[in-house]
Amino acid sequence: MKEITVTVNGVEHTLEVDPRLLLVHLIRENLSLTGTHIGCDTSNCGACTILLDGKSIKSCTVFAVQVNGKNIATVEGLAADGLHPLQEGFKETHGLHCGFCTPGMLMRAVELLEKNPNPTEEEIRWGISGNLCRCTGYNNIVRAIQYAAAKMRGDELPVTDPEFV
Ligand code: FES
Ligand code: FES
């Protein structure tokens, strides 16, 4: 076992972990933050996406011991002061159906909008290309991210198209 200290959503944790433990299991099982999902365990689906020192990563591809001394943000930390604009966007544009992919999509989109506050539709589609959704067909996810981008820029919010809700 190895002792690690990691800050998750602003709270510092010191834990004894098996060197083989994956970060996604540390998050879900040791810290009981089950908003981070496991869809494949093989780095394909993006359901396990979190932010590691501000960068979106698939937490099933990282060992827990590798995050010693680092900062992690999970979906549970997004709504600290009411819904995050991205969460509001997913709600307003029906950007989810079953919701399984949503936490990973949200965390990926956080980094996407931090790097590019005014992305084109193509840039959004490229930006979330590592996150799979089996339900929505992606159109409303793109609209959700456009909604959040507009809100975060202080622009007029896009009108929700009834065709897609
Ligand atoms: Fe990590 Fe699918 S569970 S990418
Ligand atoms: Fe079901 Fe995306 S909403 S997988």
GROMACS .gro file of N, CA, C and O and ligand atoms in nm, residues 95-102 105 132-136 141, ligand 2:
model
   64
   95GLY      N    1  -2.992   1.820  -2.324
   95GLY     CA    2  -2.866   1.763  -2.371
   95GLY      C    3  -2.837   1.626  -2.315
   95GLY      O    4  -2.723   1.579  -2.324
   96LEU      N    5  -2.936   1.563  -2.255
   96LEU     CA    6  -2.915   1.427  -2.206
   96LEU      C    7  -3.044   1.347  -2.217
   96LEU      O    8  -3.153   1.403  -2.216
   97HIS      N    9  -3.027   1.217  -2.230
   97HIS     CA   10  -3.141   1.126  -2.223
   97HIS      C   11  -3.123   1.038  -2.100
   97HIS      O   12  -3.172   1.069  -1.994
   98CYS      N   13  -3.044   0.930  -2.112
   98CYS     CA   14  -3.023   0.846  -1.993
   98CYS      C   15  -2.931   0.913  -1.892
   98CYS      O   16  -2.937   0.884  -1.774
   99GLY      N   17  -2.843   1.002  -1.939
   99GLY     CA   18  -2.755   1.075  -1.850
   99GLY      C   19  -2.625   1.006  -1.816
   99GLY      O   20  -2.543   1.062  -1.743
  100PHE      N   21  -2.603   0.886  -1.870
  100PHE     CA   22  -2.484   0.813  -1.830
  100PHE      C   23  -2.356   0.884  -1.874
  100PHE      O   24  -2.257   0.888  -1.802
  101CYS      N   25  -2.358   0.942  -1.992
  101CYS     CA   26  -2.239   1.009  -2.045
  101CYS      C   27  -2.223   1.151  -1.989
  101CYS      O   28  -2.118   1.213  -2.007
  102THR      N   29  -2.328   1.204  -1.927
  102THR     CA   30  -2.335   1.348  -1.898
  102THR      C   31  -2.223   1.399  -1.805
  102THR      O   32  -2.163   1.502  -1.836
  105MET      N   33  -1.919   1.430  -2.016
  105MET     CA   34  -1.937   1.538  -2.115
  105MET      C   35  -1.918   1.674  -2.049
  105MET      O   36  -1.855   1.765  -2.105
  132LEU      N   37  -1.836   0.943  -2.571
  132LEU     CA   38  -1.942   0.878  -2.648
  132LEU      C   39  -2.077   0.893  -2.578
  132LEU      O   40  -2.087   0.886  -2.456
  133CYS      N   41  -2.181   0.914  -2.661
  133CYS     CA   42  -2.319   0.918  -2.613
  133CYS      C   43  -2.401   0.825  -2.702
  133CYS      O   44  -2.402   0.840  -2.823
  134ARG      N   45  -2.470   0.731  -2.640
  134ARG     CA   46  -2.548   0.635  -2.719
  134ARG      C   47  -2.693   0.680  -2.738
  134ARG      O   48  -2.769   0.612  -2.804
  135CYS      N   49  -2.732   0.792  -2.676
  135CYS     CA   50  -2.873   0.829  -2.676
  135CYS      C   51  -2.908   0.950  -2.760
  135CYS      O   52  -3.009   0.950  -2.829
  136THR      N   53  -2.831   1.057  -2.751
  136THR     CA   54  -2.881   1.188  -2.795
  136THR      C   55  -2.858   1.219  -2.941
  136THR      O   56  -2.920   1.311  -2.994
  141ILE      N   57  -2.637   1.801  -2.722
  141ILE     CA   58  -2.517   1.823  -2.640
  141ILE      C   59  -2.440   1.943  -2.694
  141ILE      O   60  -2.394   2.030  -2.619
  167FES    FE1   61  -2.742   0.836  -2.263
  167FES    FE2   62  -2.553   1.008  -2.342
  167FES     S1   63  -2.751   1.054  -2.262
  167FES     S2   64  -2.536   0.795  -2.315
   0.00000   0.00000   0.00000
